[in-house]
Coordinates of C-alpha atoms and ligand atoms in Angstrom, one line a residue:
M1146 CA -0.1 0.1 0.0
T1147 CA 1.5 3.1 -1.1
H1148 CA 1.8 6.2 1.1
Y1149 CA 2.1 8.8 -1.7
D1150 CA 4.6 10.0 0.7
D1151 CA 6.0 12.6 -2.0
L1152 CA 2.5 14.2 -2.6
A1153 CA 1.2 17.0 -0.9
P1154 CA -1.3 16.9 1.9
A1155 CA -4.4 18.0 0.0
T1156 CA -3.5 15.3 -2.6
R1157 CA -3.2 12.7 0.0
A1158 CA -6.4 13.7 1.4
V1159 CA -8.1 12.7 -2.0
A1160 CA -6.0 10.1 -3.3
L1161 CA -5.5 7.8 -0.5
G1162 CA -8.0 5.3 1.2
R1163 CA -9.2 3.7 -2.4
P1164 CA -9.4 0.3 -3.8
A1165 CA -6.7 -0.9 -5.9
R1166 CA -7.2 0.1 -9.6
D1167 CA -8.3 -3.2 -10.9
P1168 CA -10.3 -3.1 -13.8
G1169 CA -13.8 -2.6 -13.0
A1170 CA -13.2 -1.9 -9.3
P1171 CA -15.1 0.9 -7.5
V1172 CA -13.1 4.4 -7.3
S1173 CA -14.6 4.9 -3.8
A1174 CA -14.3 2.8 -0.8
P1175 CA -17.3 0.8 -0.1
V1176 CA -18.9 0.6 3.0
T1177 CA -18.5 -2.8 4.5
F1178 CA -21.4 -3.8 6.7
T1179 CA -20.3 -7.2 8.3
S1180 CA -20.0 -8.4 11.7
T1181 CA -17.7 -11.1 10.7
F1182 CA -15.3 -12.7 8.3
V1183 CA -14.6 -16.0 6.4
A1184 CA -12.1 -17.9 8.7
E1185 CA -8.3 -18.1 7.8
G1186 CA -7.9 -14.6 6.4
E1187 CA -6.6 -11.4 8.3
V1188 CA -9.4 -10.6 10.5
A1189 CA -11.9 -12.8 12.1
Y1190 CA -14.2 -10.5 13.9
A1191 CA -15.5 -7.1 13.0
R1192 CA -14.7 -5.6 16.5
T1193 CA -10.9 -6.1 15.4
S1194 CA -11.1 -4.2 11.9
N1195 CA -13.4 -3.2 9.2
P1196 CA -12.1 -2.3 5.6
T1197 CA -13.8 0.7 5.9
W1198 CA -12.0 2.0 8.7
E1199 CA -8.8 0.7 7.1
A1200 CA -9.7 2.9 4.1
L1201 CA -9.9 6.3 6.6
E1202 CA -7.2 5.2 8.6
E1203 CA -5.0 5.0 5.9
V1204 CA -5.7 8.7 4.9
L1205 CA -5.4 10.0 8.7
G1206 CA -2.3 7.9 9.2
S1207 CA -0.6 9.7 6.1
L1208 CA -1.8 13.3 6.9
E1209 CA -0.6 13.0 10.4
G1210 CA 2.5 11.2 9.6
G1211 CA 2.0 7.6 11.5
S1212 CA -0.5 4.9 12.0
A1213 CA -4.2 5.6 12.6
L1214 CA -6.8 3.8 14.6
T1215 CA -10.4 5.0 14.3
F1216 CA -12.6 5.0 17.3
A1217 CA -16.2 5.4 18.2
S1218 CA -15.7 9.1 18.9
G1219 CA -13.1 11.8 19.8
M1220 CA -14.0 10.7 23.7
A1221 CA -13.3 7.3 22.9
A1222 CA -9.8 8.3 21.6
V1223 CA -9.2 10.4 24.4
A1224 CA -10.1 7.6 26.9
A1225 CA -8.3 4.9 25.0
V1226 CA -5.1 7.2 25.5
V1227 CA -5.9 7.8 28.9
G1228 CA -6.0 4.0 29.4
L1229 CA -2.3 3.5 28.9
V1230 CA -1.7 5.0 32.1
P1231 CA -1.5 2.4 34.7
V1232 CA -3.4 2.7 37.9
G1233 CA -2.3 5.0 40.5
G1234 CA -0.1 6.8 37.7
V1235 CA 0.3 10.7 37.0
V1236 CA -1.5 12.5 33.9
V1237 CA -0.2 16.2 33.4
A1238 CA -2.7 18.4 31.6
P1239 CA -3.4 22.1 30.8
R1240 CA -6.0 23.7 32.7
H1241 CA -7.9 24.7 29.7
V1242 CA -8.7 21.6 27.7
Y1243 CA -12.0 20.3 25.8
N1244 CA -14.3 20.1 28.6
G1245 CA -15.0 16.2 28.0
T1246 CA -11.3 15.5 28.6
T1247 CA -11.1 17.2 31.9
G1248 CA -14.5 15.6 32.8
L1249 CA -12.9 12.3 32.3
L1250 CA -9.6 13.0 33.8
D1251 CA -11.4 14.2 37.0
E1252 CA -13.7 11.2 36.9
R1253 CA -10.9 8.8 36.7
E1254 CA -9.2 10.8 39.4
A1255 CA -12.3 10.7 41.7
A1256 CA -12.3 6.7 41.3
G1257 CA -8.5 6.8 42.5
A1258 CA -7.1 5.3 38.9
L1259 CA -4.9 8.4 38.6
T1260 CA -3.9 11.6 39.7
V1261 CA -4.1 14.9 37.4
R1262 CA -1.7 17.6 37.5
R1263 CA -3.0 21.2 35.9
V1264 CA -0.6 23.0 34.2
G1265 CA -0.9 26.5 31.9
A1266 CA -1.0 25.6 28.2
E1267 CA 1.6 28.4 27.3
D1268 CA 3.8 27.8 30.6
V1269 CA 6.7 25.3 28.7
A1270 CA 9.1 25.2 32.0
G1271 CA 5.9 24.5 34.0
I1272 CA 4.7 21.8 31.8
V1273 CA 8.2 20.2 31.7
D1274 CA 8.8 20.6 35.6
A1275 CA 5.1 18.9 36.2
C1276 CA 6.2 16.0 34.3
E1277 CA 8.8 14.8 36.8
G1278 CA 7.5 10.9 37.6
A1279 CA 4.4 11.5 35.2
D1280 CA 3.2 8.7 33.1
L1281 CA 1.3 10.7 30.2
L1282 CA 1.4 14.5 29.2
L1283 CA -1.9 15.3 27.4
L1284 CA -1.5 18.6 25.3
E1285 CA -4.2 20.4 23.4
S1286 CA -2.8 23.4 21.1
P1287 CA -4.7 25.5 20.4
T1288 CA -6.9 24.9 23.6
N1289 CA -10.5 24.9 23.5
P1290 CA -11.9 27.4 24.1
M1291 CA -9.4 29.9 25.0
M1292 CA -7.1 29.4 21.9
E1293 CA -3.8 29.2 23.9
L1294 CA -0.9 27.7 22.0
T1295 CA 1.8 25.5 23.5
D1296 CA 5.2 25.4 22.2
V1297 CA 5.3 21.8 21.5
P1298 CA 8.8 21.3 19.9
A1299 CA 10.2 23.1 23.0
V1300 CA 8.3 20.8 25.6
V1301 CA 9.7 18.0 23.5
A1302 CA 13.1 19.4 24.0
G1303 CA 12.7 20.3 27.5
L1304 CA 11.4 16.3 28.4
R1305 CA 14.1 15.0 26.5
E1306 CA 16.8 17.0 28.4
R1307 CA 15.3 16.6 31.6
Y1308 CA 14.0 12.9 31.7
A1309 CA 15.4 11.1 28.5
G1310 CA 14.1 7.7 28.5
A1311 CA 12.0 8.1 31.6
R1312 CA 9.9 10.8 30.1
P1313 CA 5.9 10.5 30.0
V1314 CA 3.9 9.4 27.0
L1315 CA 3.3 12.6 24.8
A1316 CA -0.2 13.2 23.5
V1317 CA -1.6 15.9 21.6
D1318 CA -4.9 16.6 20.5
N1319 CA -4.7 18.2 17.0
T1320 CA -8.6 18.6 16.9
F1321 CA -8.6 22.4 16.2
A1322 CA -5.3 22.8 14.2
T1323 CA -6.1 19.5 11.9
P1324 CA -2.9 17.8 10.2
L1325 CA -2.7 20.6 7.7
A1326 CA -1.8 23.2 10.2
Q1327 CA 0.4 21.2 12.3
Q1328 CA 1.7 17.7 12.6
P1329 CA 2.7 16.8 16.3
L1330 CA 4.1 13.7 15.6
A1331 CA 7.0 15.5 13.5
W1332 CA 7.7 17.7 16.3
G1333 CA 8.1 14.4 18.6
A1334 CA 4.9 13.9 19.9
D1335 CA 4.0 10.0 20.3
V1336 CA 0.4 10.0 19.8
V1337 CA -2.0 12.6 18.3
I1338 CA -5.7 12.6 19.0
H1339 CA -8.7 13.5 16.9
S1340 CA -12.1 14.4 17.3
A1341 CA -13.0 13.5 13.5
T1342 CA -16.4 14.8 14.5
K1343 CA -15.2 18.3 14.1
Y1344 CA -13.1 19.3 10.8
L1345 CA -12.1 16.2 9.6
A1346 CA -15.8 15.2 8.6
G1347 CA -16.6 18.7 8.4
H1348 CA -20.4 18.3 8.4
S1349 CA -21.8 18.3 11.8
D1350 CA -23.3 14.8 10.4
V1351 CA -21.4 12.3 12.6
L1352 CA -19.3 11.4 15.3
L1353 CA -15.9 9.8 15.2
G1354 CA -12.4 9.9 16.7
A1355 CA -9.0 8.5 16.1
T1356 CA -5.6 8.0 17.3
V1357 CA -2.3 8.2 15.3
V1358 CA 1.1 6.9 16.8
A1359 CA 4.4 8.0 15.6
G1360 CA 6.2 5.1 13.5
G1361 CA 8.8 4.4 16.1
R1362 CA 5.8 3.4 18.8
V1363 CA 4.4 0.1 17.8
D1364 CA 3.9 -0.7 21.2
L1365 CA 1.5 2.1 21.7
R1366 CA -0.4 1.4 18.8
E1367 CA -0.8 -2.2 19.9
R1368 CA -1.8 -0.9 23.2
L1369 CA -4.5 1.3 21.7
H1370 CA -5.6 -1.4 19.6
T1371 CA -6.1 -4.1 22.1
H1372 CA -8.1 -1.0 24.1
R1373 CA -10.6 -0.6 21.2
S1374 CA -11.1 -4.0 20.7
L1375 CA -11.5 -5.0 24.5
H1376 CA -13.2 -2.1 25.4
G1377 CA -15.8 -2.1 22.1
A1378 CA -15.0 1.5 21.5
I1379 CA -15.4 1.2 17.6
P1380 CA -17.1 3.2 14.9
G1381 CA -19.6 2.2 12.6
P1382 CA -18.6 1.4 9.0
M1383 CA -21.0 4.2 7.7
E1384 CA -19.7 6.6 10.4
A1385 CA -16.1 5.8 9.0
W1386 CA -17.5 6.3 5.2
L1387 CA -18.9 9.6 6.2
V1388 CA -15.6 10.9 7.9
L1389 CA -13.7 9.5 4.7
R1390 CA -16.0 11.2 2.3
G1391 CA -15.7 14.5 4.5
V1392 CA -11.9 14.4 4.4
R1393 CA -11.7 14.6 0.9
T1394 CA -12.4 18.2 1.0
L1395 CA -10.9 19.2 4.3
H1396 CA -8.2 21.5 2.8
L1397 CA -10.8 23.2 0.5
R1398 CA -13.1 23.9 3.5
L1399 CA -10.3 24.4 6.2
E1400 CA -8.7 27.0 3.5
R1401 CA -12.1 29.2 3.4
A1402 CA -13.0 28.7 6.9
Q1403 CA -9.4 30.2 7.8
A1404 CA -9.7 33.4 5.3
G1405 CA -13.3 33.9 7.0
A1406 CA -11.4 33.9 10.4
Q1407 CA -8.7 35.9 9.7
V1408 CA -10.9 38.8 8.2
L1409 CA -13.8 38.4 11.1
A1410 CA -10.8 38.7 13.6
G1411 CA -9.6 41.7 12.3
R1412 CA -13.0 43.3 12.3
L1413 CA -13.8 41.8 15.5
A1414 CA -11.0 43.6 17.3
E1415 CA -12.5 47.1 15.9
Q1416 CA -16.1 46.1 17.2
P1417 CA -16.9 48.4 20.3
A1418 CA -19.0 45.5 22.0
V1419 CA -15.9 43.2 21.9
R1420 CA -13.3 43.2 24.8
R1421 CA -10.9 40.6 23.6
V1422 CA -10.3 38.5 20.5
R1423 CA -8.5 35.5 21.0
Y1424 CA -7.2 34.1 17.3
P1425 CA -4.0 32.3 17.3
G1426 CA -3.6 33.7 13.4
F1427 CA -4.5 30.1 11.8
G1428 CA -7.4 28.1 11.4
G1429 CA -11.3 28.5 11.7
M1430 CA -12.0 28.7 15.6
L1431 CA -11.8 32.0 17.6
S1432 CA -12.9 33.2 20.8
V1433 CA -14.1 36.4 21.8
E1434 CA -15.2 38.3 24.6
V1435 CA -17.8 40.6 24.6
L1436 CA -19.0 43.4 27.1
G1437 CA -22.2 42.9 29.4
G1438 CA -20.8 39.5 31.0
A1439 CA -22.4 36.3 30.8
E1440 CA -26.0 38.0 29.9
G1441 CA -24.2 40.3 27.0
A1442 CA -23.0 37.0 25.7
E1443 CA -25.9 35.0 25.8
R1444 CA -27.8 37.9 24.1
V1445 CA -25.1 38.0 21.2
C1446 CA -25.5 34.2 20.7
A1447 CA -29.6 34.8 20.7
A1448 CA -29.5 37.4 18.2
T1449 CA -27.6 35.7 15.3
R1450 CA -29.7 34.6 12.3
L1451 CA -27.1 32.8 10.2
W1452 CA -24.6 31.7 13.0
T1453 CA -26.1 28.9 14.8
H1454 CA -26.1 28.7 18.7
S1455 CA -24.9 25.2 19.2
T1456 CA -22.0 23.5 20.6
S1457 CA -19.2 21.8 18.4
L1458 CA -17.3 22.9 15.5
G1459 CA -15.4 22.3 12.4
G1460 CA -18.4 22.0 10.3
V1461 CA -19.3 23.9 7.0
E1462 CA -21.7 26.2 8.9
S1463 CA -21.0 28.7 11.1
Q1464 CA -21.3 28.3 15.1
I1465 CA -21.5 30.4 17.7
E1466 CA -21.4 29.4 21.5
R1467 CA -21.3 30.9 25.2
R1468 CA -18.7 28.2 26.5
R1469 CA -19.7 28.6 30.2
R1470 CA -23.2 27.6 29.6
H1471 CA -21.9 23.7 30.1
P1472 CA -21.6 23.3 33.9
L1473 CA -18.7 21.3 33.0
E1474 CA -16.6 24.1 31.8
V1475 CA -13.7 25.1 33.4
A1476 CA -14.4 28.1 35.9
T1477 CA -11.5 30.0 34.7
V1478 CA -12.9 30.3 31.3
P1479 CA -14.6 33.8 31.4
E1480 CA -18.1 33.8 31.6
D1481 CA -18.4 36.4 28.4
L1482 CA -16.6 34.3 26.5
V1483 CA -18.4 33.4 23.1
R1484 CA -16.5 30.6 20.9
L1485 CA -16.9 30.9 17.2
S1486 CA -16.4 28.1 14.7
V1487 CA -16.4 29.8 11.2
G1488 CA -17.8 27.8 8.5
V1489 CA -17.5 28.3 4.9
E1490 CA -20.4 30.7 3.9
D1491 CA -20.0 34.1 2.5
V1492 CA -17.7 36.1 4.8
E1493 CA -19.9 39.3 4.5
D1494 CA -22.9 37.4 5.3
L1495 CA -21.1 36.3 8.2
W1496 CA -19.8 39.6 9.3
A1497 CA -23.1 41.5 8.8
D1498 CA -24.9 38.7 11.1
L1499 CA -22.3 39.1 13.6
A1500 CA -22.1 42.6 13.9
Q1501 CA -25.8 43.3 14.2
A1502 CA -25.9 40.8 17.1
L1503 CA -22.9 42.5 18.5
D1504 CA -24.7 45.8 18.3
R1505 CA -27.7 44.4 19.9
A1506 CA -25.9 43.4 22.8
L1507 CA -24.2 46.9 23.1
D1508 CA -27.6 48.5 23.0
S1509 CA -29.0 46.3 26.2
A1510 CA -25.4 46.5 28.2
Ligands
PLP1356 C1 -15.1 18.0 20.5 C2 -13.8 17.4 21.0 C3 -13.3 16.2 21.6 C4 -14.4 15.0 21.8 O1 -14.7 14.3 20.6 P1 -16.1 14.1 20.4 O2 -16.2 13.2 19.0 O3 -17.3 14.8 20.8 O4 -16.2 12.8 21.3 C5 -12.1 16.1 21.9 N1 -11.2 17.0 21.8 C6 -11.7 18.1 21.4 C7 -10.6 19.2 21.0 C8 -12.7 18.4 20.9 O5 -13.1 19.6 20.2

């Protein structure tokens, strides 16, 4: 199976994960609905593998530069990585990460399974210090929803210098950036996590997750595969197929979303109702803090017509959300923070809708 390593990521997103070009073969990967396979083949039972997952895993592995496994959801992938930690082990994680990840770590800690050390995502020295005796460092960059960036290469260098062979497994949740913006494995991470539900699938119609393990860590891939099989955290073949179809246009969608986000970030910075814009300069996600506190933020979300007030991100349609409406969201996320997932609509339509919603918030502030 060729990985077309000499080709650009956009080309690989389109070309990989397809059946062999035999005369009469389908051009697109079929959805293989089966629970079992005829004996004496490579795979016996469909909780272990499925050809539709494999097609998607081929594409995701190539884009991240490692070996991919698909999971039932992003959280199933996070749980599999957290499952690498031995009982009584230590996990280091930023204070602001996806609230499901925070919730899972808190739940595991409360159960006595592990200890969590919280760090600032941007504090490289603090992260390296906290990794003394740790089993897993679980980063997310940019962080959700604060949009903080971790200098991953600097963290890797710090860990290597300080702990050599005894360093923790380094996992990076690459959901926000996507492999087109950054490839943590090339920076020295051991495993990348994705909520493919977001940009990879791109149409807000499916949940799926993935892990991608660095070439040198076959041991980790094996353990994650075992976890997936034994915990049954497997995606349906139809879900895998939907993500595979979505990923064919990842580069087009992301380019458009990013171009829109860059325009909007600039204009939002000039908007009187906006206190602060959090945009790392790339990607389609940004957060703003608005006047009027939690109520002001709620009013903005309620006043948009085009932007949908809903959770999740990375779809073709633009979404807006006040994150603190979730009880699980960390209390250090500002009450007035509104997260924006920029879709692929016309940017002037997006701006007009956002501007009128912000004006309304200002009127009643
Ligand atoms: C949504 C999300 C997850 C969880 O993914 P699901 O597919 O919803 O289970 C994990 N990490 C990040 C950064 C996310 O945005």
